[in-house]
Structure formats: C-alpha cells, structure tokens
Amino acid sequence: MNLGGSRAVNSLTIQSSSTTRRPGDGVVDPFPAGLRVLVVDDDLICLTVLERMLQKCLYEVTIHNQAEAALELLRRDKTGFDIVLSDVHMPDMDGFKLLECVGLEMDLPVIMMSADDSKDVVMKGVTHGACDYLIKPIHIEALKNIWQHVVRKKKQDRKEMEFEQSGSVEDGEQQQNPLEDADYLSSPYEENRKNSNKRKDEKDEAEEMDDTSTLKKPRVVWSVELHQQFVTAVNQLGIDKAVPKKILELMNVPGLTRENVASHLQKYRLYLRRVSGVSQHPNGLNSSFMGPPDVTFGSISSLNGLGLQALAASGQIPPQSLSTLQAAALGRMAPLIDQRNIFSYENQKFRFGEGHQQLNDNSKQLKLLHGIPTNMEPKQLATMHQSAETLWECPSPIPIKPKRLFSDTVGSTTIKESYFK
Amino acid sequence: MELNRLQRSFLEYTAALFREGFLDSQFSQLYQLQDESNPEFVVEVVSLFFDDSERLINDLSRALDQTNVDFKKIDAHVHQLKGSSSSIGAQRVKNSCVSFRNFCEAQNIEGCLSCLQQVQQEYLLIKNKLEALFQLEKQIVAAGGAINTVEWML
C-alpha cells in the first residue's frame, strides 16, 4: 500500500484504498467497508493516526490538512464522499464554518473532532448540524461505527420527505411525489462511481424507492445565480403557493426540469423549517422567538465581524449584489470578510440559556444570519415553529443545517453604503 | 536466549513507561495500527510528533519572548501540541499542556514561561525514552523476532 510521497505541511492529499473485496466474490456485503471518508485536520500527527485507523476499519480515506483545499475537493465532486470528519480548531478555516459549508452545499454528514470537550463547543457542534462530536484522542472503536451516520441521514431525508407528503404539517402545500425526488435522495450513491463495487444499501435504496432511483439524471448544480432566480420565483408566488411547475415557469431556465425544482424546493422548505427551529431548540423558550420579525438594522453594526453574509441574509441587498457577495463570501474568501469571525466563535455571548438578554442577541444573530424572510407574519412564523416542533419530536434528531445559501432577499432594496467597507 | 531477553526488556521497559504515566493507552493503539502493510507506522508517527513538537516549542518560546505577548497565538500552539501529544499517547506532555493553557487563559506570563519549561522537559524525556524503545525494537527485529504488544493489555 502506498501512503503517498512527501509529508509537506502544505496542502496534502492522500488517497488510500483498503477495500480488498472484488465484485464477484459474491457472498459477503462489503458495507460499511469502502465508505468514503474525508478527514480534515491541521494537525498532521492526528491526521496520520486517523487515516490509519480508518483504513483499519476498511474505509476509503482521504486526508487533508487544509480546510480550504478540502472544501474545494468536495465542491469539485459533491458525490465523491460519504462522510466528513473535521477538526474544530484549524488555522485557515474554522471547523464550524467548514461544517456549515459542507452541510449547505453537499449535504453530507459531518463529524466534528476536538480535544476540547467543553460543553459550549460541543453545543456549537450540535447547533451547527454536526451529526456527532468526537473528543480527541480518538479511539478506533469510535470510528468503527461512523457509517451509521451515513445510513441515518438517508433515512432521515426520506422521513422528512414523507412528512412533506402527509401534508399535515403545512397548509396548502403541494403534494410531492416521493418517486420523483428519488434522484435527490439516492444521489450520494450515484452510479458514476469509481469503485465498481455495488453496495447492498444502494440496492436497498433502489428497492425501497420503487426502482426510480436507478434513473440516471445529471445533477443540477444550484449555483448562486440559479438559486437566486429560484428564490425570486418562490417569493413572487408566495412560499405557501409556490409549486414546482409555476416556479419552473417563472424561472424560465432552459434544461431545468420540474423534478430539479421540486427537490430544490423541498430542501428549501426544510431549511426554512429548520431555521425557524434553531433559535428554539437550544433553550426551549418560545417567547423570544416570537419577537418582531422586522429586525432593525441598527443592530447590525453592533454585531462585529458578521460582515456581508449577515446583511445578505437579512434581505436588504438586491439579488444581483447578493449573488456577487455570496459568491465572494462563500467560495473565494473575499478579503473584506473575515470569515472566521462570522459566527463570533470566541464571542462569549454565544451561550445558550444564559439569560434573556443573551437569548435575544442569539435569536437576532441567528435570524440575521439565516435570513428569515422579513415580510413574514408572526402567524407564519408560528406555523413554521409548530412544524419545527413536530419535527423535533421525531425519534432521531434531525441535524440543523443553517443554509446561508438559501437566504431570502425579500424586502426593500435600499443599500446602506456604510456597510460596504 | 538473546531474543527472549530482548523481548523481555521491551516489555519491562514499556510497562514502566505506562506505569510512570509517560505513555497511555493511545500509544498501544498505535501498535494495533501497525501491520505488514504498514510495518513502520509507529516509528513514522512518532517521528512526525518529534518534528512537530520541536517546531511548536520553538514557536512558543519565540512568542513568549515578544514585548506584546499574543496569548491567543500561544494558546493555539499549546492546543496543537496537546492534540498531537494525546494522539500518540504522550501523556505527561499532554498534561503539561493542560496547565499551560490555564495560564494562557489567565494571561499569566510567568506561569506560561514555567509551563513552557515543563513542556520542554517532558518532551525531551519522552523523546529519549521512545528513542531507546525503538532501538530495542530494532535489536529484536535484527535478532529475528517481532514486537509483542499483546501483553500490554491496555
């Protein structure tokens, strides 16, 4: 086995395969062997040990010691990995930021790791949507079962979709045919895989979804611009009345199918639902969330380092600028935004349950960042809240993934020049 | 026989290291990760640790030497050293990092300096001991034997 060449500290990628079973061996199902794991950690010793451990678990491991490069790798091939393990403290990008991006763009399960076992940090992992948090030093036993997060996520996605199906959650919601969204659910197990090994769960997925998951549809890349058109169309129709067919018509993008829009709409709805639940969940208090949805922008200037993302999310910026800003902020780390401070991780105020004052700050922060449409009536918020509550009663926890990409742009288009420094 | 003697020495030596808290169970895990496909794994990882630690300790003494001490940066370095030492089971180094971080938080320069000294000491100790251990291993392999870690029972 070749462990790769130099151990330079700069961007290091090593791909090692430890699957030894070949198709045609017949009898034994290799899963979870061959699970494709991406590990991101600036500590080379840790990376090396983890890589070896994961190989011992018969996983297919890729290691990276630079978060940025890892993110690029993921972006280039969104279906190239099944699960991501990331350290919390990294010099080039905060682990929670990576967690968000991965959840946002690739919708993969992410496990956070750290020697830091303080409750606050672990809580951050929870609220940012990590599916697990491992305390270092990590034992191989802890790694043996990470495949469960991949399977669980699949099941949850399907369950959430069924929730949509039942129509009991939101009024006036268009029924989505689960079969049409099959391509979305089974996408991480798409046919275009390097490894010719067909995994049993892939077949299971196909069976459970009545064979439509075997449809080979090219994945639509929801670029910032495309998503913007989508959001505009949705807002024009009204979130409750937005149906894929009409959205598709409004968007008028050649080559886009109703199915593409349908699955994207589903994700968007789930995002809205989760976002309404995020400010709830950590502390369980309802009253603060029911505060005025129209957050004044006087408060923005007091939120240090939140930058343009917050502004974008609060819907005060027109779509075109938003696209540019998001592109700049999301992928290319524009110098004017200090990405690492976006959530003020070191900010001691970011503690849940520490007094009502802190709570309001939290709620505001979260609201700004996750772009709850500012024109939403309190009643609408209540509906979303209730649906969020229902979701929270599900037996398995639903990871919260703040999807900044889905920030809404409803609202006035006045731009306050002073914010663009 | 020479081989038996060597292997016994190996076991006694490592037992002492565990007993005296120089190494913890994470170290024995490293041996579990070593096999025919990765026969030098432990030596490789430990060498990485040596290089990394020396770099970090140098960075730390430089950082503490500044007129305006950047405690955040120091904390980051110590955090990293804590992480890497715990990854290979260098328990005493790890523990000295814990106290170091407390002094960082308190922004206590004197405390930090004394912690740095301690970290350095612990690092040199474990470095010596592990190098001796690897020497012993080499001798065992040269004598035609293999490393037996089953009896560590950790």
GROMACS .gro file of C-alpha atoms in nm, chain A residues 100 123-130 270-286 288-289 343 350 352-353 359 362-372 381 384-389 391-392 398-404:
model
   60
  100GLU     CA    1  -2.181   2.466   0.756
  123MET     CA    2  -2.315   2.250   2.178
  124LYS     CA    3  -2.189   2.453   1.885
  125GLY     CA    4  -2.136   2.131   1.704
  126VAL     CA    5  -2.494   2.033   1.770
  127THR     CA    6  -2.645   2.362   1.663
  128HIS     CA    7  -2.438   2.384   1.350
  129GLY     CA    8  -2.558   2.047   1.241
  130ALA     CA    9  -2.276   1.810   1.315
  270LEU     CA   10  -3.670   2.202   0.509
  271TYR     CA   11  -3.418   2.477   0.551
  272LEU     CA   12  -3.686   2.727   0.643
  273ARG     CA   13  -3.833   2.487   0.887
  274ARG     CA   14  -3.502   2.411   1.049
  275VAL     CA   15  -3.407   2.773   1.067
  276SER     CA   16  -3.726   2.850   1.248
  277GLY     CA   17  -3.644   2.575   1.490
  278VAL     CA   18  -3.279   2.664   1.550
  279SER     CA   19  -3.340   2.961   1.771
  280GLN     CA   20  -3.585   2.746   1.962
  281HIS     CA   21  -3.411   2.427   2.024
  282PRO     CA   22  -3.108   2.507   2.233
  283ASN     CA   23  -3.311   2.659   2.512
  284GLY     CA   24  -3.666   2.559   2.456
  285LEU     CA   25  -3.808   2.905   2.517
  286ASN     CA   26  -4.077   3.005   2.275
  288SER     CA   27  -3.818   3.513   2.247
  289PHE     CA   28  -3.859   3.368   1.905
  343PHE     CA   29  -2.025   3.339   1.397
  350PHE     CA   30  -2.290   3.291   2.216
  352PHE     CA   31  -2.747   2.937   2.507
  353GLY     CA   32  -2.970   2.976   2.801
  359LEU     CA   33  -3.109   3.493   2.411
  362ASN     CA   34  -2.873   3.492   1.981
  363SER     CA   35  -3.208   3.493   1.814
  364LYS     CA   36  -3.127   3.809   1.632
  365GLN     CA   37  -2.792   3.681   1.529
  366LEU     CA   38  -2.938   3.359   1.404
  367LYS     CA   39  -3.223   3.532   1.231
  368LEU     CA   40  -2.994   3.770   1.054
  369LEU     CA   41  -2.761   3.502   0.951
  370HIS     CA   42  -3.016   3.259   0.829
  371GLY     CA   43  -3.232   3.504   0.651
  372ILE     CA   44  -3.582   3.452   0.775
  381LEU     CA   45  -4.360   3.214   1.194
  384MET     CA   46  -4.319   2.721   1.092
  385HIS     CA   47  -4.243   2.699   1.458
  386GLN     CA   48  -4.512   2.440   1.511
  387SER     CA   49  -4.391   2.234   1.225
  388ALA     CA   50  -4.041   2.264   1.358
  389GLU     CA   51  -4.169   2.147   1.694
  391LEU     CA   52  -4.002   1.760   1.367
  392TRP     CA   53  -3.818   1.788   1.693
  398ILE     CA   54  -3.260   1.599   1.275
  399PRO     CA   55  -2.936   1.781   1.217
  400ILE     CA   56  -2.974   2.151   1.193
  401LYS     CA   57  -2.809   2.288   0.889
  402PRO     CA   58  -2.813   2.660   0.862
  403LYS     CA   59  -2.831   2.709   0.491
  404ARG     CA   60  -2.699   3.052   0.429
   0.00000   0.00000   0.00000
